[in-house]
PDB file of C-alpha atoms in Angstrom:
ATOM      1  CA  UNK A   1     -69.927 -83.572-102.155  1.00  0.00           C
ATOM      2  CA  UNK A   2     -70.197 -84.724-105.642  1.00  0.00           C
ATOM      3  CA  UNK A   3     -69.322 -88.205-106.562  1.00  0.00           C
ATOM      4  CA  UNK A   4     -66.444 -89.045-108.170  1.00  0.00           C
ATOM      5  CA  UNK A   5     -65.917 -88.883-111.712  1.00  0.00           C
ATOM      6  CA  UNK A   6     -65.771 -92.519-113.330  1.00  0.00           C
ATOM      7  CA  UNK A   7     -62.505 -93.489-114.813  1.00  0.00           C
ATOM      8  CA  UNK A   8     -62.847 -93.586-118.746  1.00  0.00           C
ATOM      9  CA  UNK A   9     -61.164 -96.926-120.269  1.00  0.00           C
ATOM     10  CA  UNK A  10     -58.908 -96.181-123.346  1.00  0.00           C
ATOM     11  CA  UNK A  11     -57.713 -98.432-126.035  1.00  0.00           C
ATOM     12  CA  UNK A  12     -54.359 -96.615-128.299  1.00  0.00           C
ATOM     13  CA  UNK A  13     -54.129 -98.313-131.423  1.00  0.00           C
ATOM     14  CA  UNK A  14     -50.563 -97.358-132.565  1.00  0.00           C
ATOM     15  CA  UNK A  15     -47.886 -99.399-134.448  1.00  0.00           C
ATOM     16  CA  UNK A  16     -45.570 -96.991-133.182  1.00  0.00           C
ATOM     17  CA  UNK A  17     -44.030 -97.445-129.382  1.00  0.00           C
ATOM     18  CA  UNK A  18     -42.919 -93.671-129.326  1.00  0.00           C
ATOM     19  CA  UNK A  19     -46.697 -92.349-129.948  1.00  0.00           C
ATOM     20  CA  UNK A  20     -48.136 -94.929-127.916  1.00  0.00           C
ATOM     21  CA  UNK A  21     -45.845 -93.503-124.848  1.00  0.00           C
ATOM     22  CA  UNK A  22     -47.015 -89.846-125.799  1.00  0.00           C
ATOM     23  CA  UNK A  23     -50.410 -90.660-125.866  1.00  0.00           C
ATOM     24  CA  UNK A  24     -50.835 -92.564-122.989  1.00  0.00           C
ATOM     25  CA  UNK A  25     -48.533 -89.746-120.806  1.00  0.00           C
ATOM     26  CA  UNK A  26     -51.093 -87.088-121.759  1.00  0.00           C
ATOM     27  CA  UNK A  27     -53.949 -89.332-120.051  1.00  0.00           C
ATOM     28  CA  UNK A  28     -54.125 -88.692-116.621  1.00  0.00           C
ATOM     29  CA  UNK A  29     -54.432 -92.172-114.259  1.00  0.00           C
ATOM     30  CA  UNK A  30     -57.376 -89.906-112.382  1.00  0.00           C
ATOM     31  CA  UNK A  31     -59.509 -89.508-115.321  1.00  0.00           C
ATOM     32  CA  UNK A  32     -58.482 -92.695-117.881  1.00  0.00           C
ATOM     33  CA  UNK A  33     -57.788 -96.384-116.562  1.00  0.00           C
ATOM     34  CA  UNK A  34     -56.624 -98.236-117.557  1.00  0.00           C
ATOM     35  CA  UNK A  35     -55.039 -97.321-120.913  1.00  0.00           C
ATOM     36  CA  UNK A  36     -54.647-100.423-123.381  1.00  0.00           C
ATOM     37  CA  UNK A  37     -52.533-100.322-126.420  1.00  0.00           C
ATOM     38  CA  UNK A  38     -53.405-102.799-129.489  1.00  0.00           C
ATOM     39  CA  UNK A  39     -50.566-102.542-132.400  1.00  0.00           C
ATOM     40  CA  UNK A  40     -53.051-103.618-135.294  1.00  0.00           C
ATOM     41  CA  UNK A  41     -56.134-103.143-136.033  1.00  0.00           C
ATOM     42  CA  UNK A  42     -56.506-107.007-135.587  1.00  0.00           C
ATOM     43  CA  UNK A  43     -55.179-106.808-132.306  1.00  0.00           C
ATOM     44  CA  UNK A  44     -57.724-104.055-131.647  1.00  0.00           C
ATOM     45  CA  UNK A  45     -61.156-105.802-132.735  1.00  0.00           C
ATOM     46  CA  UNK A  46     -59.863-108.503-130.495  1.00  0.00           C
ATOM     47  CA  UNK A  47     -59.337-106.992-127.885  1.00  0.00           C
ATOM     48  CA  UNK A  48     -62.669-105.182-128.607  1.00  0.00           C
ATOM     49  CA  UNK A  49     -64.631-108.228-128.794  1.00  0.00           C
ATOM     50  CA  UNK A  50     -63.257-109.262-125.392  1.00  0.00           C
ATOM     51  CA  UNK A  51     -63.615-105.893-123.342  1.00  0.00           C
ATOM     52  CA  UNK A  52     -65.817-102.895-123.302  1.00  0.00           C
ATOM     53  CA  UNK A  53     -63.845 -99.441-123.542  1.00  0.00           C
ATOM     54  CA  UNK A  54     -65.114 -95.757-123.725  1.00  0.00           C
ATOM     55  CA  UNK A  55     -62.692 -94.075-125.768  1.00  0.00           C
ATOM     56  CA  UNK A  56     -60.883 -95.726-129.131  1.00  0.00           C
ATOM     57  CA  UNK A  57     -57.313 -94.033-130.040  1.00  0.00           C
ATOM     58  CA  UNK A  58     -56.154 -94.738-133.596  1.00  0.00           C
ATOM     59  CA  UNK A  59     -52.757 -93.593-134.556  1.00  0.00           C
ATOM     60  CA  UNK A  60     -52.783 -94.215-138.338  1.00  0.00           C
ATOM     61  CA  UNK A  61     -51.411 -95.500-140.457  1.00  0.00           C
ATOM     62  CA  UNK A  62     -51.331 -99.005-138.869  1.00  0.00           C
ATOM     63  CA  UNK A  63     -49.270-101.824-139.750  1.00  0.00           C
ATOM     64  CA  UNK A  64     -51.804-103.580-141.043  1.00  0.00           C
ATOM     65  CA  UNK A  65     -55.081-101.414-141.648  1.00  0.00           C
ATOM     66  CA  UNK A  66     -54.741 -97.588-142.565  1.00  0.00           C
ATOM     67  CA  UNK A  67     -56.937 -97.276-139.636  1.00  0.00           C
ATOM     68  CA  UNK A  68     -60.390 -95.755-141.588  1.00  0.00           C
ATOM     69  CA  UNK A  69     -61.917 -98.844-141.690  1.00  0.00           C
ATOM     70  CA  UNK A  70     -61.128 -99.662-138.225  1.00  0.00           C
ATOM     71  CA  UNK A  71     -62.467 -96.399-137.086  1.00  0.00           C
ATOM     72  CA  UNK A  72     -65.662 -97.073-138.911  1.00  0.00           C
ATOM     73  CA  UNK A  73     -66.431-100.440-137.672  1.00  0.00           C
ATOM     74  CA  UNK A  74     -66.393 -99.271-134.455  1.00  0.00           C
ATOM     75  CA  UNK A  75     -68.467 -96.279-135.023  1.00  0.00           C
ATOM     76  CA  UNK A  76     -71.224 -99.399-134.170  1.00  0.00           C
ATOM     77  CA  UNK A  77     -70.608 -99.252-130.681  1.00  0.00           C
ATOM     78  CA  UNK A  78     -70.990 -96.602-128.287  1.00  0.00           C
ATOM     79  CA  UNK A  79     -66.983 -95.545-127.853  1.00  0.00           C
ATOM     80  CA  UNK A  80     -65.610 -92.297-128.274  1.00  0.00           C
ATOM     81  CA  UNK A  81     -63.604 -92.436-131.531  1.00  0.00           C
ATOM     82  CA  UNK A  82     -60.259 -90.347-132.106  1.00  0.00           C
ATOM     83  CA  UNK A  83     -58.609 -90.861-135.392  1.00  0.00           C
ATOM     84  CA  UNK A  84     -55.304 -89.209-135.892  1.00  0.00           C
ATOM     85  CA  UNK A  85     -54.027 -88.618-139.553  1.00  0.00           C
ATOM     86  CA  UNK A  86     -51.318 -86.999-141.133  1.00  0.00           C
ATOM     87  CA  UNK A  87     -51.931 -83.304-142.178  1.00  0.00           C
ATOM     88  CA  UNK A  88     -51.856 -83.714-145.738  1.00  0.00           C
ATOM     89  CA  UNK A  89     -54.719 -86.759-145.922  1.00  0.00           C
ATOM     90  CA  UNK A  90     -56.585 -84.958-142.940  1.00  0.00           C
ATOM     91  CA  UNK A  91     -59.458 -83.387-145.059  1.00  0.00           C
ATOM     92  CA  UNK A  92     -59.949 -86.321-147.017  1.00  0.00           C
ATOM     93  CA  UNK A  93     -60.300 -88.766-144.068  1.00  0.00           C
ATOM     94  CA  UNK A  94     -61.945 -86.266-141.765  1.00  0.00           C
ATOM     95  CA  UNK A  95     -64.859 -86.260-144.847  1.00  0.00           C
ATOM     96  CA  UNK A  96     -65.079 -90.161-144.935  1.00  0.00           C
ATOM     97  CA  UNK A  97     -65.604 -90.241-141.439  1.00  0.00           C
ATOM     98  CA  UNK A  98     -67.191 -87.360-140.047  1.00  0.00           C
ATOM     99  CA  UNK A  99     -70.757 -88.754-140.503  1.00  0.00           C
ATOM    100  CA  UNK A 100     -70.436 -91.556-138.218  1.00  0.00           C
ATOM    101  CA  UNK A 101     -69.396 -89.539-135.363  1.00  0.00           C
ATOM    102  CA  UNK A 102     -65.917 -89.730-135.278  1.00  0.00           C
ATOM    103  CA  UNK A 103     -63.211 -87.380-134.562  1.00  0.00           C
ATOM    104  CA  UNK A 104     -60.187 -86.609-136.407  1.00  0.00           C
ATOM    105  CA  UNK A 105     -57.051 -85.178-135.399  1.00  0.00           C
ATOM    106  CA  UNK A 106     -53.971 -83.860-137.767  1.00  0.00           C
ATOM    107  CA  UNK A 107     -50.815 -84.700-136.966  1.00  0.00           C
ATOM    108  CA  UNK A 108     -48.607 -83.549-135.261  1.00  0.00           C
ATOM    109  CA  UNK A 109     -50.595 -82.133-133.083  1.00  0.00           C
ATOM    110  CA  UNK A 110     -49.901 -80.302-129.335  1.00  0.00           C
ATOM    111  CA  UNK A 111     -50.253 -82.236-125.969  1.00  0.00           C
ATOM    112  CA  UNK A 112     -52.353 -79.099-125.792  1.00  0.00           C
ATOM    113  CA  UNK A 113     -54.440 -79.582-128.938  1.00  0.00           C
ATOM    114  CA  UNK A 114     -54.698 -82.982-128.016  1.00  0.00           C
ATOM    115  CA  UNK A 115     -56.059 -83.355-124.568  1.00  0.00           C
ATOM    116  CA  UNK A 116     -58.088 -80.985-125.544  1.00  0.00           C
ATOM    117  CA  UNK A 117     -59.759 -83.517-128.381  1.00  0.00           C
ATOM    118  CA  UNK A 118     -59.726 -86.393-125.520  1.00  0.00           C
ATOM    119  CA  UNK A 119     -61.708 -84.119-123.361  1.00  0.00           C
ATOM    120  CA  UNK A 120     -64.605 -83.354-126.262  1.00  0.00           C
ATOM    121  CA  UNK A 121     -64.675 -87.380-126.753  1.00  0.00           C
ATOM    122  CA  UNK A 122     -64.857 -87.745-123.278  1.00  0.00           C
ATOM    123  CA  UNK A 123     -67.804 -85.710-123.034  1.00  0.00           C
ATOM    124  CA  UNK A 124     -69.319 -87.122-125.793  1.00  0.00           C
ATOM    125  CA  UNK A 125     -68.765 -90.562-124.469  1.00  0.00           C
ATOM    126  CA  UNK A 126     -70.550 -89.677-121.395  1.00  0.00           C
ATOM    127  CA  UNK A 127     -73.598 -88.163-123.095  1.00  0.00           C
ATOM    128  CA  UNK A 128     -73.791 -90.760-125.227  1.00  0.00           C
ATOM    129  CA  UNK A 129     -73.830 -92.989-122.401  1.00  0.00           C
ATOM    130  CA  UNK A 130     -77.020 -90.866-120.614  1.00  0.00           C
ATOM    131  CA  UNK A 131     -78.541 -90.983-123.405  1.00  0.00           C
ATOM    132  CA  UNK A 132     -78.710 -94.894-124.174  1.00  0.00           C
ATOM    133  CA  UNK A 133     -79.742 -95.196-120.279  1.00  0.00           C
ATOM    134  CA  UNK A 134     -82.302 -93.191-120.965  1.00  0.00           C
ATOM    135  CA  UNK A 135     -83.642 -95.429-124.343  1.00  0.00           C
ATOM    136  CA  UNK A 136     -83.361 -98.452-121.941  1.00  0.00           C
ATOM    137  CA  UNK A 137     -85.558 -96.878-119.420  1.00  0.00           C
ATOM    138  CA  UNK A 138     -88.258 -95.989-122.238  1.00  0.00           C
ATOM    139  CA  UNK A 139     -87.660 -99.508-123.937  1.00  0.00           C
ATOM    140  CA  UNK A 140     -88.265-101.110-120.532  1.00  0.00           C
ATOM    141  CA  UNK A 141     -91.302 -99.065-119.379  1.00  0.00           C
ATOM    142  CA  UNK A 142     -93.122 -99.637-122.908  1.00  0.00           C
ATOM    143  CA  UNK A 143     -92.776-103.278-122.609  1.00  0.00           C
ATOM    144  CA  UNK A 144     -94.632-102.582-119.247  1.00  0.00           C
ATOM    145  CA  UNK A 145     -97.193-100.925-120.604  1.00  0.00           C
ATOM    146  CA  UNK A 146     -97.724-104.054-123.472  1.00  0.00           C
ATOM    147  CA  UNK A 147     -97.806-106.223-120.639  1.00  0.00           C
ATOM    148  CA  UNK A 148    -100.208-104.612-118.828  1.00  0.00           C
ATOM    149  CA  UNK A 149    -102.450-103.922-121.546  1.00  0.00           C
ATOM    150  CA  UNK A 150    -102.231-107.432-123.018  1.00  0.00           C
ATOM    151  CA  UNK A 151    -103.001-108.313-119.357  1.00  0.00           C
ATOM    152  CA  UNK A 152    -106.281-106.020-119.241  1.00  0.00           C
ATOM    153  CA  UNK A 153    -107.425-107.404-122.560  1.00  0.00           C
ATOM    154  CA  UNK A 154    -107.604-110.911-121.418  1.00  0.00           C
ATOM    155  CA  UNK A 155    -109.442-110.058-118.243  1.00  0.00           C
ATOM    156  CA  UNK A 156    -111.843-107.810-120.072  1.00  0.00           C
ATOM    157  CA  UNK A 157    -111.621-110.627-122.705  1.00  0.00           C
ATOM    158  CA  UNK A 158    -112.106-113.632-119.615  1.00  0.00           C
ATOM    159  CA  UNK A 159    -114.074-112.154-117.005  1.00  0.00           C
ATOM    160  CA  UNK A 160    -115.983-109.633-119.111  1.00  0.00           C
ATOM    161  CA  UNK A 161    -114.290-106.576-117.415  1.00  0.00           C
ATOM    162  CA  UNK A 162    -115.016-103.193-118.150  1.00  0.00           C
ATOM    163  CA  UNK A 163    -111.102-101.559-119.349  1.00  0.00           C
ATOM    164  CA  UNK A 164    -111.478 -99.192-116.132  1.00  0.00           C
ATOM    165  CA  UNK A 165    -112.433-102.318-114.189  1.00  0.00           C
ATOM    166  CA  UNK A 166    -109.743-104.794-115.799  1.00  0.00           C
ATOM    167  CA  UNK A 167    -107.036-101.753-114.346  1.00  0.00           C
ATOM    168  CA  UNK A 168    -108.396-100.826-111.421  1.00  0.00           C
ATOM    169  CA  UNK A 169    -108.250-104.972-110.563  1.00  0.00           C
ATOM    170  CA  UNK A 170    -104.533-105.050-112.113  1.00  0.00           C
ATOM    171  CA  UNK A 171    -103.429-101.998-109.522  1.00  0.00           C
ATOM    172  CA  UNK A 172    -104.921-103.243-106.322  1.00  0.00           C
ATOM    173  CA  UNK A 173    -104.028-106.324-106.847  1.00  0.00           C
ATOM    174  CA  UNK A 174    -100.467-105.091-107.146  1.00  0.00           C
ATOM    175  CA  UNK A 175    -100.827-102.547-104.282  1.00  0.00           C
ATOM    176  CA  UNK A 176    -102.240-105.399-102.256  1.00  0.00           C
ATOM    177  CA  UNK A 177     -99.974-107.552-103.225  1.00  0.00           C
ATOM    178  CA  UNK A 178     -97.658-105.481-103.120  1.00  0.00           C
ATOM    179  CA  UNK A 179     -95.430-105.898-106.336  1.00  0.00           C
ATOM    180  CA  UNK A 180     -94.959-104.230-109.466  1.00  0.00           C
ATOM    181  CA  UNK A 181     -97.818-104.235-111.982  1.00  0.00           C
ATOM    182  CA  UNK A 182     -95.968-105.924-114.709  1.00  0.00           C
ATOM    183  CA  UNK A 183     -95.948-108.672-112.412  1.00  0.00           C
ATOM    184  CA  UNK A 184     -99.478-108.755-111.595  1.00  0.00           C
ATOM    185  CA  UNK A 185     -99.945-109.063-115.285  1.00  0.00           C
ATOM    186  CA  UNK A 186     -97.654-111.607-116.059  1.00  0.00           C
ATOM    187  CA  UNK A 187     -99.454-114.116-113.744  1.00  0.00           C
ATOM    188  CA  UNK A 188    -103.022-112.951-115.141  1.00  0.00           C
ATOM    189  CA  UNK A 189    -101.509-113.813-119.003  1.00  0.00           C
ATOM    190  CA  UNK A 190    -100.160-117.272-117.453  1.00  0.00           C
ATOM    191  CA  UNK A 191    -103.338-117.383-115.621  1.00  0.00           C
ATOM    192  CA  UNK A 192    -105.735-117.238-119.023  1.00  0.00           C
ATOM    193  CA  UNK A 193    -103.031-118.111-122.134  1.00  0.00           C
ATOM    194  CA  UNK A 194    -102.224-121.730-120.580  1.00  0.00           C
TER     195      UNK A 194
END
């Protein structure tokens, strides 16, 4: 049985009640909870700044940012980003924006059309969630690796250790011990740099 899919949260940035309502209708409660609506792109950073969300809805224009620059700032984080625009600017924002990952919409636009666009974010979102996982993983097992070699140094530096004998010493005492390496060598660097 596969596990269950995780919920996606959603901000809607709309200045407009009526879109908000259509927006957040076309987001089924199985796949996106909860749904948040900001009405300003002020309301949105701080709402932002407050609580982490996986998929950013702008509405444009807003009442008090066309919503670009919005968009943009955002493009920081690690949201899906759905900008919707009026037909005849759609080009000419879809250009500005395009680089940094976001996607734009012209308006109006199907449910159809548009669940279709949540769904691509969605994915995107999720990938780009894998993917930073991933670059923690790496970032964490590198720093391992400087620990243990800054470890081996000191005891081939110390005891006058051969490098195969300085990590042969660093694993059994681990396995003996039985705790991680980076461990083992963060009590040999206490050990010789005090």
């Amino acid at each position: 049985m596969k596990p269950a899919k995780e919920k996606l949260r959603v901000i809607v940035v709309s200045s407009s009640d009526k879109a908000f309502d259509y927006i957040a209708n076309l987001l089924p409660p199985s796949d996106f909870s909860p749904v948040i609506r900001a009405k300003s792109a002020g309301e949105a950073k701080r709402i932002l700044s407050e609580t982490e969300m996986d998929i950013l809805i702008i509405n444009t224009p807003l009442s008090d940012d066309f919503g670009i620059m919005l968009s943009l700032e955002m493009s920081e984080t690690n949201m899906g980003i759905l900008l919707m625009v009026k037909n005849d600017v759609f080009s000419q924002v879809a250009y500005k924006v395009e680089e940094n990952g976001i996607f734009t919409l012209s308006k109006p636009l199907s449910a159809q059309y548009f669940y279709s666009a949540v769904k691509l974010v969605s994915a995107y979102n999720r990938k780009l969630k894998k993917m930073e996982e991933k670059t923690k993983s790496l970032k964490e097992k590198m720093a391992d690796i400087r620990i243990v070699n800054r470890a081996k140094w000191l005891l081939m530096e110390k005891l006058n250790l051969k490098e195969t004998d300085a990590h042969y010493y660093i694993e059994k005492q681990a396995m003996n011990l039985r705790i991680p390496r980076r461990e083992v060598a963060q009590n040999i660097i206490r050990t010789y740099e005090s």
